[in-house]
């Protein structure tokens, strides 16, 4: 096995091997060297064992992972991969062998390599062949935001079905991206450029890993997900490049289940009126410093039960909030039920494609690395499954691609909107939906999670502001180069401010301080720059409006989330829902008797009485997720941007300006000269605290600068310990 590991000036790994499997081994090896702690955290999260060393704070996730059968689904999918695509299965095994070799080295190196192991007393464990699939699944199981259906159920129950649309927006638990393709007719080189930035939770170490993979079959640069072989989302082979954004499709269903205990176990009521045995067992979740917790795992013909059980949901036998739940249960009591007049207790099960099909789409990964033209990328994404993405690709022969890829089931419209009753017919999956394709407009294609080509497959999409702003910026210039793209990445114009500013404009009879603040905000350039005092004032007024609307009695029934597991709380908390839907709530024709001008007036007067003393970046600071906080906290920087800016750095209006979400990477793929491509990540190539490459890209990421993509091996430094 011939393997060579090189590094560039930023510590980014460049790997060269004599075969595809040797290269996969090298990718696993170098990832474990650079990200040992991160890999172990992700392995444990996929298995539902992270509380064993992170403590009670990780318990709710572990419960969900066990109940949703994440590890078991990964096993099934790998077994299916071995049957259908043994070459890809061998490639994944080679990657896992490399990870295990790298983790052995990390364990032997002690604190210098991965200090978190010493702090927690955790020793790196061994990866199984299906662990990369489990990592992928755990990373994306909440990506499509199925818990939003729990929220819609709440809103419809308490305010009526018409109210659901008021809160429909890119919510706090979802992830998005910007992506744009400029064809050769609109570039200075005559060759296409693809650019963008995936918006995800900002994690330290980062969720994306810059890497260069080379063997006799291919030579590719791109962004890998640590723990997963290949370059699934973003790559450039020299003659073709691709990138993705979240399609915002709906492909996971929640079923209300009627369960009952019998002497033999648990039964579920099926749509044909027959009680059938559900799979059931218990598992123990170890919790550091606490007693183990027993988790009951139940799976019906629809899928794993993720909320509640045979006794209902925290004592509520209906599975719905409020009196409507009891009424619903009473109405349905005659449908094949026995015993209690309102029917057996209700739990909630999750049906998601990999659990049903045994396919996570890993069969697309090797064909992507081998792609030479757009047609190759297109065929590879025909095998894509999870998550559902919008793909943009271009090649050096003028080929372009703009399509949706992934598995979306065919089923009733009701399945997509809310919870559906498992005991009623008509809610089964009947096949796989066709994935739409789209073309370019004016030589460009822009995707920013708006209601675009994936519209037939989704329910809620991002507001159009980011898409419209990117399209306008690209239209303002006839010819673009790769070097021009950071100006688009970092644009801070906030179009969604219009709704609130229009309310401010109509106010009269204000106190002098409030009138001055109103006039100042109306003259503001609507740019959420870190150094802007006016952006800070706008955000303060916005937050005050959000808090006042959320506190209104009209929404009181939504203020207390139902007794669902904490892992679903980001989708169920009222204040964030109001904050992210503020534009809709302020512009709706009527809002349940809420006096919106009075709320805006009171918020303006409140902020005028105690205006922010600084600038936007003073409170809008980076707040990355870490499995274990550092012994010496970092002074995280202030940020430009906001939720609806192209520079999407998201706080939670009304709750906090701290930004936990933002660009998890930025990239520019130049098809004219791959070496003119650029990329950057929020922190660095190394996940080891104290490493020179742990946070060396942060200043560039903050300033909108990008790191050169190096493809010339003569410009790289070979590691001495290969």
XYZ file of C-alpha atoms in Angstrom:
722
model
C 0.000 0.000 0.000
C 1.765 3.140 -1.230
C 0.479 6.277 0.526
C 1.905 9.788 0.548
C 0.583 12.539 2.841
C 1.406 16.157 2.085
C 0.330 19.434 3.687
C 0.018 22.941 2.346
C 0.718 26.136 4.263
C -2.650 25.878 6.021
C -2.160 22.290 7.169
C -4.734 21.033 4.659
C -4.037 17.363 3.824
C -3.179 16.353 0.254
C -3.175 12.570 -0.176
C -1.690 10.467 -2.960
C -1.971 6.676 -3.207
C -1.539 3.876 -5.711
C -5.176 2.706 -5.633
C -8.669 3.799 -4.697
C -8.711 1.635 -1.570
C -5.267 2.798 -0.451
C -6.441 6.369 -0.875
C -9.538 5.682 1.231
C -7.285 4.229 3.934
C -5.163 7.383 3.767
C -8.223 9.617 4.060
C -9.383 7.746 7.154
C -5.879 7.804 8.627
C -5.291 11.529 8.174
C -8.790 12.386 9.373
C -8.189 10.464 12.588
C -4.849 12.215 13.034
C -6.413 15.652 12.570
C -9.854 15.053 14.096
C -9.589 12.125 16.539
C -11.784 13.700 19.209
C -14.368 14.831 16.668
C -14.534 11.365 15.118
C -15.089 9.719 18.476
C -17.829 12.182 19.390
C -19.584 11.508 16.086
C -19.227 7.732 16.457
C -20.771 7.842 19.913
C -23.566 10.144 18.758
C -24.448 7.747 15.954
C -24.567 4.864 18.461
C -26.422 6.784 21.142
C -23.563 6.406 23.620
C -22.306 9.997 23.947
C -23.704 10.502 27.459
C -21.258 7.857 28.676
C -18.514 10.498 28.646
C -20.322 13.826 28.070
C -22.803 13.317 30.872
C -26.488 14.088 31.294
C -26.459 16.942 28.759
C -26.094 14.350 25.992
C -28.710 11.950 27.342
C -31.671 13.268 25.378
C -29.826 12.868 22.092
C -28.773 9.320 23.044
C -32.366 8.433 23.843
C -33.470 9.705 20.446
C -30.632 7.917 18.609
C -31.571 4.624 20.286
C -35.298 5.001 19.733
C -34.843 6.114 16.098
C -32.615 3.060 15.477
C -29.791 5.095 13.916
C -27.008 2.565 14.462
C -29.197 -0.356 13.423
C -30.226 1.520 10.267
C -26.574 2.156 9.434
C -25.875 -1.580 9.823
C -28.766 -2.415 7.510
C -27.630 0.098 4.916
C -24.065 -1.207 4.970
C -25.270 -4.786 4.597
C -27.345 -3.665 1.613
C -24.314 -1.848 0.189
C -22.246 -5.028 0.439
C -24.866 -6.922 -1.529
C -25.525 -4.325 -4.216
C -22.189 -2.519 -4.525
C -19.327 -4.580 -3.052
C -16.665 -2.279 -4.528
C -18.033 0.723 -2.620
C -18.375 -1.405 0.520
C -14.672 -2.366 0.276
C -13.801 1.296 -0.202
C -15.734 2.231 2.947
C -14.010 -0.592 4.859
C -10.618 0.734 3.749
C -11.549 4.162 5.098
C -12.596 2.627 8.413
C -9.312 0.691 8.598
C -7.497 4.001 8.155
C -9.574 5.657 10.867
C -8.807 2.835 13.291
C -5.091 3.059 12.514
C -5.163 6.804 13.091
C -7.103 6.481 16.337
C -4.559 3.999 17.670
C -1.902 6.637 17.096
C -4.071 9.303 18.768
C -4.541 7.053 21.790
C -0.808 6.487 22.049
C 0.077 10.153 21.623
C -1.964 11.167 24.683
C -2.748 14.752 25.535
C -0.543 16.306 22.846
C -2.693 14.838 20.076
C -6.191 14.977 21.564
C -6.370 16.592 25.011
C -10.119 15.982 25.287
C -9.491 12.264 25.727
C -7.431 12.918 28.822
C -10.005 15.350 30.214
C -12.903 12.917 29.870
C -11.012 9.689 30.531
C -12.228 8.413 27.165
C -10.064 6.075 25.113
C -10.599 6.031 21.334
C -12.670 3.033 20.348
C -12.798 1.026 17.148
C -14.979 1.903 14.228
C -17.200 -0.672 12.579
C -17.572 -0.854 8.789
C -20.992 0.813 9.048
C -19.868 3.634 11.339
C -19.394 6.169 8.483
C -22.995 5.500 7.467
C -24.097 6.013 11.052
C -22.190 9.302 11.248
C -23.826 10.456 8.017
C -27.272 9.476 9.267
C -26.842 11.085 12.696
C -25.616 14.285 11.032
C -28.654 14.511 8.761
C -31.569 12.818 10.553
C -32.876 16.206 11.757
C -31.719 18.018 8.616
C -35.121 17.911 6.916
C -36.754 19.247 10.051
C -39.452 16.626 10.593
C -40.071 18.064 14.113
C -41.628 21.058 12.331
C -44.678 18.828 11.950
C -44.984 18.780 15.728
C -45.023 22.580 15.668
C -47.630 22.699 12.898
C -49.780 20.344 14.960
C -49.504 22.731 17.897
C -50.408 25.775 15.818
C -53.309 24.099 14.039
C -54.680 22.748 17.312
C -54.649 26.078 19.131
C -55.018 28.669 16.356
C -56.464 26.714 13.449
C -54.971 25.333 10.242
C -54.901 28.763 8.578
C -52.375 29.944 11.168
C -49.718 27.429 10.137
C -48.594 29.548 7.187
C -47.961 32.561 9.407
C -45.041 30.758 11.032
C -43.728 29.089 7.858
C -40.148 30.172 7.390
C -36.624 28.818 7.632
C -36.875 27.795 11.265
C -34.284 27.523 14.034
C -33.582 23.834 13.635
C -32.984 23.688 9.894
C -29.874 24.285 7.862
C -29.522 26.020 4.542
C -26.942 27.170 2.033
C -26.165 29.646 -0.692
C -25.014 28.339 -4.045
C -24.647 29.921 -7.442
C -23.375 28.862 -10.835
C -22.144 31.383 -13.400
C -21.816 29.926 -16.894
C -18.866 30.577 -19.170
C -20.736 33.238 -21.111
C -20.765 35.387 -17.957
C -17.146 34.916 -16.786
C -13.886 36.593 -17.778
C -12.294 33.233 -18.668
C -15.148 31.809 -20.694
C -15.366 28.875 -18.262
C -17.958 28.429 -15.494
C -17.517 29.349 -11.851
C -19.455 27.720 -8.985
C -19.496 29.356 -5.560
C -21.399 29.284 -2.316
C -21.409 28.537 1.379
C -23.275 25.851 3.329
C -25.082 27.219 6.397
C -25.028 24.842 9.314
C -24.401 24.851 13.017
C -20.882 26.198 13.411
C -18.948 23.447 15.146
C -15.427 23.327 16.512
C -13.883 21.264 14.968
C -15.743 22.135 11.791
C -18.233 19.916 10.021
C -16.299 20.261 6.746
C -12.721 19.169 6.079
C -10.690 20.605 3.197
C -8.859 17.761 1.476
C -7.138 16.720 -1.776
C -7.480 13.089 -2.916
C -5.322 11.699 -5.728
C -4.790 8.229 -7.209
C -4.379 6.879 -10.770
C -8.176 6.998 -11.275
C -8.853 10.565 -10.164
C -7.485 13.737 -8.607
C -10.101 15.685 -6.660
C -10.168 18.577 -4.203
C -13.179 19.279 -2.043
C -14.895 19.452 1.309
C -15.327 16.157 3.139
C -17.470 15.383 6.178
C -15.087 13.993 8.823
C -15.952 10.355 9.346
C -17.272 9.826 5.806
C -15.072 8.831 2.823
C -14.983 10.811 -0.394
C -16.355 14.269 -1.141
C -20.112 14.045 -1.049
C -21.192 17.680 -1.154
C -18.514 19.824 -2.786
C -15.768 18.751 -5.183
C -13.631 19.723 -8.185
C -11.977 17.037 -10.307
C -10.249 19.468 -12.651
C -12.705 19.048 -15.513
C -15.978 19.092 -13.584
C -17.079 20.601 -10.269
C -20.212 20.264 -8.173
C -21.853 21.773 -5.108
C -25.112 21.374 -3.222
C -27.652 23.308 -1.193
C -30.414 21.966 1.029
C -33.503 21.403 -1.142
C -35.849 21.929 1.848
C -37.753 18.842 0.686
C -40.069 16.919 2.992
C -39.261 13.215 3.043
C -39.821 12.058 6.642
C -43.230 11.325 8.148
C -44.596 11.269 11.680
C -47.433 8.876 12.546
C -49.661 8.894 15.582
C -49.628 5.294 16.772
C -52.116 3.418 18.921
C -50.175 0.980 21.066
C -51.146 -1.496 23.756
C -49.237 -3.877 25.972
C -49.986 -7.569 25.914
C -48.507 -10.524 27.729
C -46.197 -11.045 24.759
C -45.047 -7.440 24.314
C -46.483 -4.415 22.479
C -49.030 -4.256 19.682
C -49.853 -1.443 17.254
C -53.141 -0.835 15.462
C -52.628 -1.049 11.689
C -54.716 0.617 8.965
C -56.619 -2.628 8.301
C -57.975 -2.553 11.859
C -55.770 -5.421 13.067
C -53.511 -5.208 16.118
C -50.049 -6.431 15.118
C -46.991 -7.186 17.180
C -44.451 -4.369 17.264
C -40.737 -5.023 17.659
C -39.711 -4.154 21.205
C -36.640 -4.342 23.388
C -34.898 -2.256 26.041
C -31.428 -0.756 26.051
C -29.302 0.785 28.795
C -27.790 4.213 28.188
C -24.685 4.846 30.267
C -24.448 8.357 31.741
C -21.190 9.701 33.152
C -21.552 10.340 36.871
C -25.126 9.003 36.970
C -26.982 5.708 37.028
C -27.668 4.092 33.629
C -31.006 4.948 32.039
C -33.228 2.299 30.490
C -34.746 3.126 27.106
C -37.626 1.183 25.603
C -37.200 0.782 21.839
C -40.394 0.086 19.882
C -40.857 -0.178 16.131
C -44.186 -0.507 14.348
C -44.921 -1.174 10.692
C -44.460 2.560 10.059
C -41.157 2.993 11.821
C -39.455 3.517 15.180
C -41.461 5.160 17.959
C -39.567 8.339 18.863
C -42.102 9.971 21.210
C -44.223 8.285 23.856
C -45.115 4.627 24.160
C -47.948 2.279 25.125
C -48.858 4.514 28.062
C -49.038 7.610 25.857
C -46.924 10.758 25.854
C -46.058 11.786 29.393
C -49.442 10.679 30.657
C -51.458 12.180 27.786
C -53.145 9.305 25.939
C -54.061 11.361 22.871
C -50.697 12.400 21.474
C -52.076 15.883 20.795
C -51.858 19.039 22.904
C -54.868 20.497 24.657
C -58.548 19.577 24.595
C -58.477 19.001 20.848
C -56.429 15.880 21.501
C -59.079 14.314 23.677
C -61.773 15.307 21.202
C -59.828 13.780 18.338
C -59.337 10.554 20.247
C -63.029 10.403 21.119
C -64.044 10.920 17.507
C -61.799 8.093 16.399
C -62.648 5.762 19.277
C -64.808 3.498 17.159
C -62.099 2.796 14.578
C -60.968 -0.675 15.627
C -60.356 0.262 19.259
C -61.047 -1.709 22.407
C -61.192 -0.966 26.117
C -60.926 2.698 27.090
C -63.732 4.715 25.444
C -61.270 7.223 23.977
C -59.103 4.469 22.541
C -55.644 3.214 23.448
C -52.807 5.649 24.135
C -51.064 7.351 21.243
C -47.343 7.502 20.572
C -45.480 9.009 17.591
C -43.374 7.018 15.139
C -40.909 8.250 12.523
C -40.725 6.895 9.004
C -37.556 7.922 7.173
C -36.204 6.646 3.835
C -32.981 4.825 4.845
C -34.902 2.828 7.443
C -37.396 1.814 4.759
C -35.109 1.305 1.749
C -31.820 0.241 3.360
C -30.029 2.832 1.215
C -28.171 5.958 2.360
C -26.941 6.815 -1.139
C -23.307 5.891 -0.531
C -23.284 4.337 -4.002
C -22.969 7.883 -5.376
C -19.681 8.678 -3.627
C -17.145 6.821 -5.768
C -18.778 7.801 -9.091
C -18.548 11.438 -8.003
C -14.796 11.140 -7.447
C -14.421 9.532 -10.880
C -16.578 12.124 -12.666
C -15.084 13.898 -15.672
C -18.144 15.644 -17.103
C -21.504 16.953 -15.941
C -23.164 13.812 -17.267
C -21.037 11.741 -14.867
C -22.081 13.905 -11.929
C -25.695 13.643 -13.026
C -25.568 9.834 -13.136
C -23.849 9.715 -9.753
C -26.567 11.824 -8.159
C -29.193 9.488 -9.584
C -27.952 7.182 -6.804
C -28.171 9.880 -4.112
C -30.591 9.306 -1.242
C -30.045 11.282 1.960
C -30.392 14.231 2.477
C -32.334 15.701 -0.447
C -30.246 18.419 -2.090
C -30.215 20.797 -5.016
C -27.113 20.080 -7.102
C -25.238 22.531 -9.302
C -22.420 21.311 -11.531
C -20.398 22.537 -14.502
C -17.593 21.183 -16.673
C -14.896 22.521 -18.980
C -16.872 21.576 -22.092
C -19.731 23.930 -21.283
C -21.977 21.424 -19.561
C -24.095 22.666 -16.650
C -26.444 20.928 -14.241
C -29.123 22.240 -11.871
C -31.248 19.486 -10.337
C -32.721 18.004 -7.180
C -31.243 14.722 -5.921
C -32.404 12.388 -3.184
C -35.187 10.075 -2.057
C -38.604 11.654 -1.552
C -41.451 9.173 -1.036
C -44.790 9.378 -2.799
C -47.592 9.635 -0.262
C -50.676 11.618 0.690
C -50.401 15.391 0.992
C -51.464 15.187 4.630
C -48.293 13.232 5.444
C -46.163 16.178 4.399
C -48.009 18.701 6.524
C -48.667 17.231 9.960
C -48.895 14.040 11.997
C -51.144 11.407 10.416
C -52.990 8.505 12.094
C -51.250 5.176 11.616
C -54.512 3.302 12.099
C -56.205 4.929 9.088
C -55.570 3.839 5.487
C -54.231 6.234 2.877
C -50.989 7.288 4.557
C -48.641 4.590 3.254
C -45.680 5.234 0.940
C -46.397 4.207 -2.651
C -43.110 4.843 -4.452
C -40.383 7.411 -5.060
C -41.048 10.891 -6.415
C -39.304 12.189 -9.506
C -36.644 14.785 -8.715
C -37.074 18.039 -10.678
C -34.524 19.737 -12.900
C -34.082 23.405 -13.724
C -32.129 25.542 -16.154
C -30.099 28.737 -15.971
C -31.513 32.249 -16.277
C -29.301 34.830 -17.897
C -26.352 32.483 -17.658
C -26.655 31.951 -13.893
C -28.417 29.619 -11.473
C -28.953 30.637 -7.857
C -30.178 28.431 -5.044
C -30.611 29.637 -1.474
C -33.243 27.259 -0.075
C -36.056 29.313 -1.591
C -39.138 27.863 -3.250
C -37.188 26.824 -6.360
C -36.907 23.575 -8.300
C -37.715 21.526 -5.195
C -41.038 23.319 -4.635
C -43.160 20.252 -5.508
C -41.282 18.219 -2.888
C -41.418 20.524 0.115
C -43.684 22.440 2.462
C -41.639 25.215 4.066
C -38.819 27.043 2.318
C -36.491 29.892 3.147
C -37.682 33.431 2.406
C -36.548 34.601 -1.044
C -34.270 37.357 0.245
C -30.917 35.604 -0.066
C -31.778 34.226 -3.498
C -33.019 37.574 -4.763
C -30.005 39.451 -3.423
C -27.488 37.033 -4.968
C -29.340 37.147 -8.291
C -29.345 40.951 -8.222
C -25.648 41.138 -7.410
C -24.778 38.735 -10.238
C -26.984 40.645 -12.684
C -25.251 43.935 -11.845
C -22.021 42.855 -13.525
C -21.582 41.429 -17.021
C -18.447 39.320 -16.417
C -17.345 37.584 -13.243
C -14.134 35.943 -12.095
C -13.394 33.565 -9.255
C -11.689 36.420 -7.429
C -14.904 38.459 -7.502
C -17.007 35.945 -5.586
C -16.122 36.828 -1.965
C -17.978 40.116 -2.434
C -21.134 38.054 -2.911
C -20.341 35.694 -0.024
C -20.072 38.607 2.408
C -22.983 40.825 1.372
C -24.833 42.069 4.470
C -27.924 43.764 3.014
C -31.014 42.789 5.055
C -34.059 42.949 2.791
C -36.341 41.403 5.418
C -35.990 44.570 7.520
C -38.591 46.238 5.291
C -41.609 44.902 7.180
C -40.545 46.333 10.527
C -39.235 49.576 9.052
C -42.565 50.108 7.281
C -44.321 49.827 10.636
C -41.877 52.352 12.111
C -42.532 54.749 9.243
C -46.240 54.866 10.015
C -45.826 55.733 13.699
C -46.637 59.236 14.953
C -46.855 61.076 18.291
C -43.616 59.532 19.510
C -41.455 60.812 22.343
C -38.464 62.821 21.083
C -36.052 59.960 21.767
C -38.202 57.411 19.965
C -38.768 59.760 17.035
C -35.021 60.279 16.686
C -34.394 56.548 16.804
C -37.154 55.937 14.238
C -35.682 58.525 11.878
C -32.211 57.087 12.309
C -33.397 53.580 11.449
C -35.330 54.796 8.409
C -32.119 56.409 7.124
C -30.062 53.273 7.848
C -28.518 51.493 4.827
C -29.946 48.127 6.011
C -26.524 46.516 6.194
C -25.860 44.260 9.152
C -22.172 45.096 9.446
C -20.360 44.163 12.639
C -19.231 47.770 13.094
C -22.662 49.305 12.542
C -24.347 51.047 15.479
C -27.557 51.352 13.454
C -27.625 47.587 12.829
C -27.371 47.099 16.597
C -30.288 49.481 17.147
C -32.400 47.771 14.511
C -31.712 44.364 16.078
C -32.638 45.707 19.513
C -35.975 47.040 18.265
C -36.629 43.806 16.366
C -35.928 41.744 19.468
C -38.246 43.877 21.574
C -41.045 43.495 19.001
C -40.546 39.721 18.933
C -40.761 39.458 22.711
C -43.935 41.552 22.824
C -45.656 39.538 20.113
C -44.647 36.245 21.722
C -46.023 37.428 25.062
C -49.424 38.336 23.627
C -52.344 36.322 25.037
C -53.308 35.274 21.507
C -50.280 32.981 21.488
C -50.413 31.887 25.124
C -51.346 28.320 24.232
C -48.136 28.018 22.200
C -45.886 29.349 24.941
C -45.632 25.996 26.743
C -44.310 23.233 24.472
C -45.938 19.815 24.722
C -44.104 17.166 26.755
C -41.920 15.977 23.917
C -38.220 15.129 24.296
C -35.856 18.080 24.538
C -34.187 17.160 21.249
C -37.308 18.532 19.506
C -37.544 21.751 21.536
C -35.803 24.036 18.993
C -38.772 23.494 16.684
C -41.378 24.004 19.418
C -40.216 27.108 21.304
C -42.537 30.052 20.636
C -40.037 32.908 20.867
C -37.720 31.616 18.090
C -40.747 30.796 15.950
C -41.992 34.377 16.264
C -38.483 35.721 15.671
C -37.908 33.845 12.426
C -41.461 34.445 11.186
C -41.555 38.125 12.163
C -41.797 39.340 8.580
C -44.930 37.220 7.985
C -46.461 38.167 11.314
C -46.007 41.901 10.664
C -47.397 41.804 7.135
C -50.340 39.413 7.581
C -53.697 41.037 6.920
C -54.857 40.235 10.454
C -53.128 38.636 13.444
C -55.700 37.284 15.904
C -56.498 40.694 17.304
C -52.871 41.575 18.070
C -52.319 45.349 17.873
C -49.066 45.256 15.938
C -48.580 49.044 15.644
C -48.906 49.282 19.425
C -46.353 46.489 19.888
C -43.908 48.168 17.523
C -44.454 51.541 19.204
C -43.815 50.095 22.661
C -40.697 48.288 21.432
C -39.333 51.467 19.853
C -39.942 53.480 23.018
C -38.328 50.725 25.090
C -35.132 50.745 23.025
C -35.081 54.548 22.818
C -35.083 54.616 26.616
C -32.108 52.244 26.795
C -30.398 52.222 23.381
C -27.505 49.837 22.680
C -24.229 51.457 23.597
C -22.138 49.723 20.967
C -22.229 48.147 17.522
C -23.795 45.000 16.065
C -20.644 42.915 16.497
C -20.619 43.589 20.236
C -23.571 41.255 20.759
C -23.670 39.339 17.472
C -20.754 37.081 18.278
C -19.729 33.625 17.140
C -21.018 30.866 19.444
C -19.829 27.526 18.014
C -21.027 24.165 19.297
C -18.418 22.043 21.042
C -18.941 18.661 22.609
C -16.560 19.756 25.366
C -15.821 23.371 26.159
C -12.101 24.277 26.197
C -10.317 24.610 29.514
C -9.374 28.150 28.500
C -12.359 29.751 26.720
C -11.760 31.477 23.408
C -12.705 35.106 22.940
C -15.015 34.546 19.996
C -15.266 37.418 17.502
C -18.138 39.678 16.555
C -19.790 38.935 13.228
C -21.351 40.779 10.340
C -24.496 39.436 8.712
C -27.872 38.160 9.871
C -30.361 35.375 9.208
C -31.721 36.735 5.908
C -28.452 38.244 4.628
C -26.353 36.476 2.019
C -23.800 36.482 4.837
C -26.142 34.309 6.875
C -25.016 34.355 10.511
C -28.024 33.475 12.626
C -28.874 34.444 16.140
C -32.393 34.027 17.488
C -34.233 37.367 17.353
C -35.779 38.208 20.689
C -33.676 35.648 22.534
C -29.997 36.127 21.690
C -27.786 37.836 19.139
C -25.141 35.112 19.533
C -24.700 33.262 16.247
C -24.612 29.480 16.433
C -25.284 29.051 12.708
C -23.480 30.458 9.717
C -21.224 29.581 6.766
C -19.608 26.265 7.721
C -17.312 26.730 4.705
C -16.986 28.949 1.644
C -15.818 27.783 -1.755
C -15.220 29.066 -5.279
C -14.698 26.422 -7.976
C -13.012 27.834 -11.099
C -13.358 25.563 -14.138
C -10.791 27.530 -16.153
C -7.913 26.843 -13.745
C -8.541 24.679 -10.721
C -5.594 26.315 -8.958
C -7.501 29.613 -9.097
C -10.215 28.070 -6.945
C -10.519 29.202 -3.353
C -11.961 27.933 -0.067
C -12.062 28.608 3.669
C -13.523 27.104 6.851
C -14.401 28.907 10.103
C -11.486 27.583 12.126
C -8.804 25.413 10.527
C -7.701 22.055 9.205
C -6.804 20.631 12.618
C -9.221 19.728 15.367
C -6.488 19.638 18.014
C -6.533 22.645 20.386
C -3.190 24.387 20.369
C -2.261 23.188 16.892
C -1.005 25.987 14.603
C -3.785 25.022 12.191
C -6.604 24.794 14.712
C -7.882 28.372 14.211
C -5.575 29.891 11.623
C -8.311 30.360 8.998
C -10.643 32.212 11.375
C -9.316 35.719 10.530
C -9.767 35.000 6.816
C -13.270 33.592 7.356
C -14.204 36.690 9.320
C -12.841 39.025 6.655
C -14.380 37.208 3.712
C -11.010 36.068 2.396
C -10.324 32.631 0.934
C -7.384 30.231 0.981
C -5.872 29.216 -2.392
C -6.594 25.665 -3.534
C -3.175 24.100 -4.110
C -2.920 21.348 -6.729
C 0.799 21.455 -7.539
C 2.519 18.753 -5.468
C 5.815 20.631 -5.724
C 4.323 23.393 -3.571
C 3.401 21.001 -0.750
C 5.348 19.672 2.233
C 5.551 15.919 2.683
C 4.976 14.556 6.158
C 7.929 12.701 7.612
C 5.942 10.044 9.463
C 3.943 8.474 6.635
